[in-house]
XYZ file of C-alpha atoms in Angstrom:
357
model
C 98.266 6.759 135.774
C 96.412 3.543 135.213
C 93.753 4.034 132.280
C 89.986 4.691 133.858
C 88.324 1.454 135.266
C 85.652 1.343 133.148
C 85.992 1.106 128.991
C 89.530 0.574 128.822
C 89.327 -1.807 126.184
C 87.034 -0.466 124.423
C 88.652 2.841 124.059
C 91.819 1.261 123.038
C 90.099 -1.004 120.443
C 88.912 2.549 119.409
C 92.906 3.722 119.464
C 94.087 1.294 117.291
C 90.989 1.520 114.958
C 91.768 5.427 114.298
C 94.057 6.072 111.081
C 93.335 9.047 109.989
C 95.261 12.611 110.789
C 94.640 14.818 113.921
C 94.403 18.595 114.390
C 93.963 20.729 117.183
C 92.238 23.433 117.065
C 91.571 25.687 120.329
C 88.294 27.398 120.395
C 88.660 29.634 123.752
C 90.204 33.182 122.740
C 92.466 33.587 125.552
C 95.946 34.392 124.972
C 96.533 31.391 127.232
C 96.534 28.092 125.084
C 97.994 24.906 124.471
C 98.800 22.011 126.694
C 98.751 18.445 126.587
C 96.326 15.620 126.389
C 96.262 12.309 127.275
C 94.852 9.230 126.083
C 93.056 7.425 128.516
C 94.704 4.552 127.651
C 98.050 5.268 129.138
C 100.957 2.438 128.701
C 104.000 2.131 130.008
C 107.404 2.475 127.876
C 108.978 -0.291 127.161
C 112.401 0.836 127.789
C 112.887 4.117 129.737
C 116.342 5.723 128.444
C 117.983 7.861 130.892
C 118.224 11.353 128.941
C 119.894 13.961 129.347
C 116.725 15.426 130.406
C 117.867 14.067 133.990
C 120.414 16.719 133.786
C 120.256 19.901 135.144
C 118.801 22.471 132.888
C 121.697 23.422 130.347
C 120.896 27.261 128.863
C 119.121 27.519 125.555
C 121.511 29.921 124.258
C 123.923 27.016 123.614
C 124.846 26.572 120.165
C 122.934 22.801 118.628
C 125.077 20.352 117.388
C 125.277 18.952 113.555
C 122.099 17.627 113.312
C 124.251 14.615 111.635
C 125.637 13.352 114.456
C 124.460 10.496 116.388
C 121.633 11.830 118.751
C 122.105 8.829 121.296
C 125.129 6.711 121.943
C 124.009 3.751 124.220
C 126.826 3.660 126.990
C 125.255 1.008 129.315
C 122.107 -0.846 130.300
C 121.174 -0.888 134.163
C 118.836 -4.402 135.332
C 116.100 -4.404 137.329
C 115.942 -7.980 138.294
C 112.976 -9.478 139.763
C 111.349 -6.671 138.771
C 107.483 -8.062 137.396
C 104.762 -6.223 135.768
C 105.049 -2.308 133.890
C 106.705 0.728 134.440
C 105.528 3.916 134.765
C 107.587 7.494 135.497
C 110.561 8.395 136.640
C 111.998 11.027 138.284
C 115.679 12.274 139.500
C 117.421 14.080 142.528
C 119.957 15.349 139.928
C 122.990 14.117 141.737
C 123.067 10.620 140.344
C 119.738 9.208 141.763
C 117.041 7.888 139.380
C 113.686 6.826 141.038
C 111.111 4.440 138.787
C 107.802 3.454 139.582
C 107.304 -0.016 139.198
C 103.444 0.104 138.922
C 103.210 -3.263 138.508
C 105.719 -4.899 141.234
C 104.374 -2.151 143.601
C 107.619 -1.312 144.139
C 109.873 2.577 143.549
C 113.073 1.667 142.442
C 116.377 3.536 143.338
C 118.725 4.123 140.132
C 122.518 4.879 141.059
C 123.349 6.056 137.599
C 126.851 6.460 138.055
C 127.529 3.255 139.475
C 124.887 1.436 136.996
C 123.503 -0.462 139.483
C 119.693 -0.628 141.363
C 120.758 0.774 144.696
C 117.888 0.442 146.637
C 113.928 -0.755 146.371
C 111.209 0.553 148.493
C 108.430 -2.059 148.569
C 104.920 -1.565 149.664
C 103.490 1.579 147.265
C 100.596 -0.082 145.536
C 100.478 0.904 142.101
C 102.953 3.805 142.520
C 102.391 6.536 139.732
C 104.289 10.001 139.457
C 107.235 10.578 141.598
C 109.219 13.891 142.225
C 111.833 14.716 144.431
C 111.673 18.016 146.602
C 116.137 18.827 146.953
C 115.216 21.694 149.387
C 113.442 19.301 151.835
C 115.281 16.830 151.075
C 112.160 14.551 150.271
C 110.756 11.963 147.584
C 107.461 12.180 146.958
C 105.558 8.943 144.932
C 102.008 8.692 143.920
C 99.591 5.692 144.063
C 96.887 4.676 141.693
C 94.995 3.917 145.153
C 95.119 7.380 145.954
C 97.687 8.108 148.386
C 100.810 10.065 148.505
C 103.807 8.587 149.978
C 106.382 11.067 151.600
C 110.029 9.581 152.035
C 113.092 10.824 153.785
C 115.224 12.025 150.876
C 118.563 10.477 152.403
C 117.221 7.284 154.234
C 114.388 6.733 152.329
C 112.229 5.956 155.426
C 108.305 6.757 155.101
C 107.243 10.182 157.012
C 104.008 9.890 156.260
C 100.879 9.645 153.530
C 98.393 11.431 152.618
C 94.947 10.408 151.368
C 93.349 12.052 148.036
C 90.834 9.375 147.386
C 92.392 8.232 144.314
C 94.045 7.716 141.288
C 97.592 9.836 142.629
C 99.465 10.382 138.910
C 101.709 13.174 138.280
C 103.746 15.186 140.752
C 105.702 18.067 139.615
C 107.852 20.083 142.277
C 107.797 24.370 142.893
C 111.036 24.510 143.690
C 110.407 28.506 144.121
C 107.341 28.007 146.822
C 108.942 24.538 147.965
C 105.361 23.015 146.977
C 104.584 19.909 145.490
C 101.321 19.996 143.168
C 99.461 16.504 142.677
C 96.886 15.495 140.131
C 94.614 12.919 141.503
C 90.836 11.232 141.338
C 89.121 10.119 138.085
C 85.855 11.723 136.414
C 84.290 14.448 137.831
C 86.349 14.249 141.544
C 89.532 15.198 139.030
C 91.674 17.796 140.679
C 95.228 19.169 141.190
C 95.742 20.011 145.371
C 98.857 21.348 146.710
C 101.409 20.036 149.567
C 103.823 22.256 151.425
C 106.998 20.002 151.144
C 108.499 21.533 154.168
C 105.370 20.497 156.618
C 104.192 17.710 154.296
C 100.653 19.069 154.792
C 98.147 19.399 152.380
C 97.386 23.231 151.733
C 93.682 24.923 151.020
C 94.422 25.553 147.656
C 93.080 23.158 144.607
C 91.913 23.357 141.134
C 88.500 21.160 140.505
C 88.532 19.978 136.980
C 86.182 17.783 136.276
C 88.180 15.122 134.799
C 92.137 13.583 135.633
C 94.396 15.650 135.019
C 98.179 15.264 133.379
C 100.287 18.504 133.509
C 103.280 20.585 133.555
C 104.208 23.643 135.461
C 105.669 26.579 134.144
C 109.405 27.488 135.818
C 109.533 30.960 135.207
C 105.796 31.495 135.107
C 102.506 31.124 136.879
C 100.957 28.957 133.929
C 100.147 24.996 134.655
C 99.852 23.532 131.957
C 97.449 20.324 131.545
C 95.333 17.718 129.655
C 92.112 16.816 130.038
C 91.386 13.868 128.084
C 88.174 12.530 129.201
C 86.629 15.708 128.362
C 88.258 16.245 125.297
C 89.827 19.423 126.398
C 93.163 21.251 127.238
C 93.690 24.064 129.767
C 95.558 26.603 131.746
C 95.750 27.291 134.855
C 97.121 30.748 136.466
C 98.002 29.614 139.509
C 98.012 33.205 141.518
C 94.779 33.605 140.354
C 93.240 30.459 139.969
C 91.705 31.570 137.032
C 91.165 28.073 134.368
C 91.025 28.816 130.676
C 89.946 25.688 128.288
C 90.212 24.686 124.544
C 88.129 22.035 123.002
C 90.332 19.470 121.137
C 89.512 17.742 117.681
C 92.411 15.321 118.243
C 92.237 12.159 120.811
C 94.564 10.215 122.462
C 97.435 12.805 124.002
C 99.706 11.116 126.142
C 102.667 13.119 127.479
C 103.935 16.924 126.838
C 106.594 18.804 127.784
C 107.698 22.640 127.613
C 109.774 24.302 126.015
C 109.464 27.878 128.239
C 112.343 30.163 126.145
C 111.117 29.642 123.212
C 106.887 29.450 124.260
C 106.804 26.026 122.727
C 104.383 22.905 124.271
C 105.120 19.358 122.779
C 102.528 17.195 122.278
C 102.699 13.259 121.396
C 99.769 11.804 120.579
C 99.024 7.963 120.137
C 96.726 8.168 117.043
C 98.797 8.736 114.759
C 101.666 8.462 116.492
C 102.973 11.954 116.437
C 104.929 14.915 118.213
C 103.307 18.328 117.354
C 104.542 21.199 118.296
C 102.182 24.102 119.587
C 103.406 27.657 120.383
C 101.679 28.752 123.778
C 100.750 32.215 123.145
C 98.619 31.477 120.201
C 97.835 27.615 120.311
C 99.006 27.601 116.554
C 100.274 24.405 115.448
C 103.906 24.551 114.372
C 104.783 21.276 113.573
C 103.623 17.511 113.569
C 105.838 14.697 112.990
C 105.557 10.765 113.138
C 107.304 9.504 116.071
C 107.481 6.050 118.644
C 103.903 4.832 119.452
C 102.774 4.295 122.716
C 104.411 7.150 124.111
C 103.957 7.780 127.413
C 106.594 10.697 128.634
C 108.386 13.245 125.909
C 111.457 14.780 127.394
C 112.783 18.415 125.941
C 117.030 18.935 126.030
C 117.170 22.588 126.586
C 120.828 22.292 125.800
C 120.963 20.445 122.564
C 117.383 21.639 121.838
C 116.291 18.103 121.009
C 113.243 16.188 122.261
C 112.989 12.922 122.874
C 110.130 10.082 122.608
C 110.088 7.293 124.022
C 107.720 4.508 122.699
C 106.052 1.365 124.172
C 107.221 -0.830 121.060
C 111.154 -0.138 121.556
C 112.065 2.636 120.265
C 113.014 6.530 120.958
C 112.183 9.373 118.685
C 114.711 12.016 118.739
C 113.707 15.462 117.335
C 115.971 18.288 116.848
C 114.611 22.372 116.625
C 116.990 24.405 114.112
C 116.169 27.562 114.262
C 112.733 29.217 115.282
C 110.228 27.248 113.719
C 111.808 24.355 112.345
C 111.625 20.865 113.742
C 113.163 18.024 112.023
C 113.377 13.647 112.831
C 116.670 12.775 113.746
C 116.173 8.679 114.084
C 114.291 6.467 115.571
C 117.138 4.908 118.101
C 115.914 0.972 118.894
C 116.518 0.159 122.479
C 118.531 -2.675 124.004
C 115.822 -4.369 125.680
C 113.493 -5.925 123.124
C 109.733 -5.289 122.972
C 107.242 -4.595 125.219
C 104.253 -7.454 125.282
C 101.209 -7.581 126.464
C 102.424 -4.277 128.896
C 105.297 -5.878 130.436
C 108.690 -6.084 128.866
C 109.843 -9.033 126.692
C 111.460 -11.617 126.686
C 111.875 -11.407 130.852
C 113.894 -8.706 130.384
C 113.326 -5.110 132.415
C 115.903 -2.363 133.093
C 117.390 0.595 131.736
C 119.072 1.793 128.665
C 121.991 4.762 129.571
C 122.513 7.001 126.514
């Protein structure tokens, strides 16, 4: 999402000021915990690697490789010519399709990844945010930082319709279970995750009011959603059959991304100041780890397979983290990418595209 309209420069002024070490510490005592937080001053990555987190899920019973061997082999680069302004997520149809929101060119760009080429570009989303992509319904579904939701024919990529939340549209993360997409939208107090049927398109009764944008994961095998609450300095849980919300205060700022780590109960956190990845375990909130990683992260991707995570950061380079054994995290490198470094929020040097590890 685009960083609130108001104080955006002073709160990153504030970012850049902090040096000092972070903890979290979760004050509610529900068994429910940990999630992520965000920093409301969000940036885009400079160069978004395609992971094998755009795979489908391998099983976490597989074996880990030597922790000595290379953790990313770059294979290609894919351009995005013409392409102006920053990035924000991405998302996949896992069968060779990458989508990216170009926030800045107003533009979602179509990925063929095994060609390595920029297959198609729909034009016209202002300021397009989160985007997820529903394989049942065969539909792609992209948010806008103006507050609409733009529904897409999966196969022709023709617009079916859009729906109006008001504003700020950010993440989208697919049920594939229900066949519902859930979308966190609107700033301040109007913050709020609704819920679309992705069959119908329409927007269903149920919604969570928060009080404050939300960022968020959804549990797979679970009822749990996962989120951040960063204006409010809080993280919660939401039981979606129940709609019951349980919240922690935090004592650390500026949480961009998370991911989830489900087999083994494990959130991953990145924060911006410091730059770290900690490692919470969601039945207690208990930190497990916290290690330096990329700054001015702004999506953390978990391997199930390899059991690795990886960070991508705004100045041009990826963090890649392996888990050995239950409890045990440990820095693989820091990988540079191809493309140079990101200025001023857009990419250097002219260049924009896509590293392929």
């Amino acid at each position: 999402m685009q960083p609130p309209k108001s104080d955006r420069a002073h709160r990153h002024r504030a970012i850049k000021g902090a040096v000092r070490e972070y903890s979290l510490t979760c004050l509610s005592r529900t068994p429910t915990t940990l999630i992520q937080t965000r920093s409301t001053t969000k940036r885009s990555r400079l160069a978004l690697a395609v992971f094998l987190a755009f795979a489908p899920p391998a099983s976490p019973q597989r074996a880990s490789p030597r922790v000595d061997a290379k953790p990313l082999v770059l294979t290609g680069a894919i351009s995005l010519p013409n392409v102006q302004g920053r990035i924000d997520h991405v998302g996949s149809d896992f069968k060779g399709r990458l989508f990216v929101s170009a926030l800045g060119n107003n533009s979602e760009e179509v990925l063929d990844l095994a060609a390595g080429i920029r297959a198609h570009s729909i034009s016209g989303i202002p300021k397009p945010q989160g985007v997820t992509y529903s394989p049942e319904a065969n539909k792609l579904f992209v948010g806008s930082d103006e507050g609409k939701l733009y529904i897409y024919d999966g196969t022709a990529l023709d617009l079916s319709t859009a729906l109006d939340f008001g504003d700020d549209v950010d993440n989208l993360r697919y049920d594939a279970a229900r066949k519902r997409v859930y979308v966190g939208y609107g700033d301040d107090e109007a913050g709020a995750i609704a819920v679309v049927d992705a069959t119908t398109n329409q927007r269903l009764p149920e919604e969570f009011k928060l009080g404050a944008h939300p960022e968020f994961q959804l549990e797979k095998s679970g009822p749990n959603i996962y989120l951040n609450l960063p204006d409010l300095k809080q993280v919660a849980v939401i039981h979606r059959e129940t709609g019951k919300v349980s919240r922690c205060s935090l004592t650390l700022e500026s949480n961009f991304p998370m991911a989830l780590d489900e087999a083994n109960r494990r959130l991953f956190v990145v924060t911006h100041a410091p730059a770290r990845l900690a490692v919470f375990a969601t039945d207690s909130g208990r930190m497990i780890a916290a290690l330096p990683c990329a700054q001015n992260a702004d999506d953390v991707f978990f391997d199930a397979g390899h059991q690795r995570i990886y960070v991508p950061g705004g100045e041009g380079y990826i963090s890649v983290f392996q888990r050995n054994g239950a409890d045990h995290y440990e820095s693989l490198a820091k990988v540079p990418s191809a493309l140079g470094a990101r200025t001023g929020g857009y990419f250097g040097k002219g260049r924009k595209g896509f590293d392929v590890f």
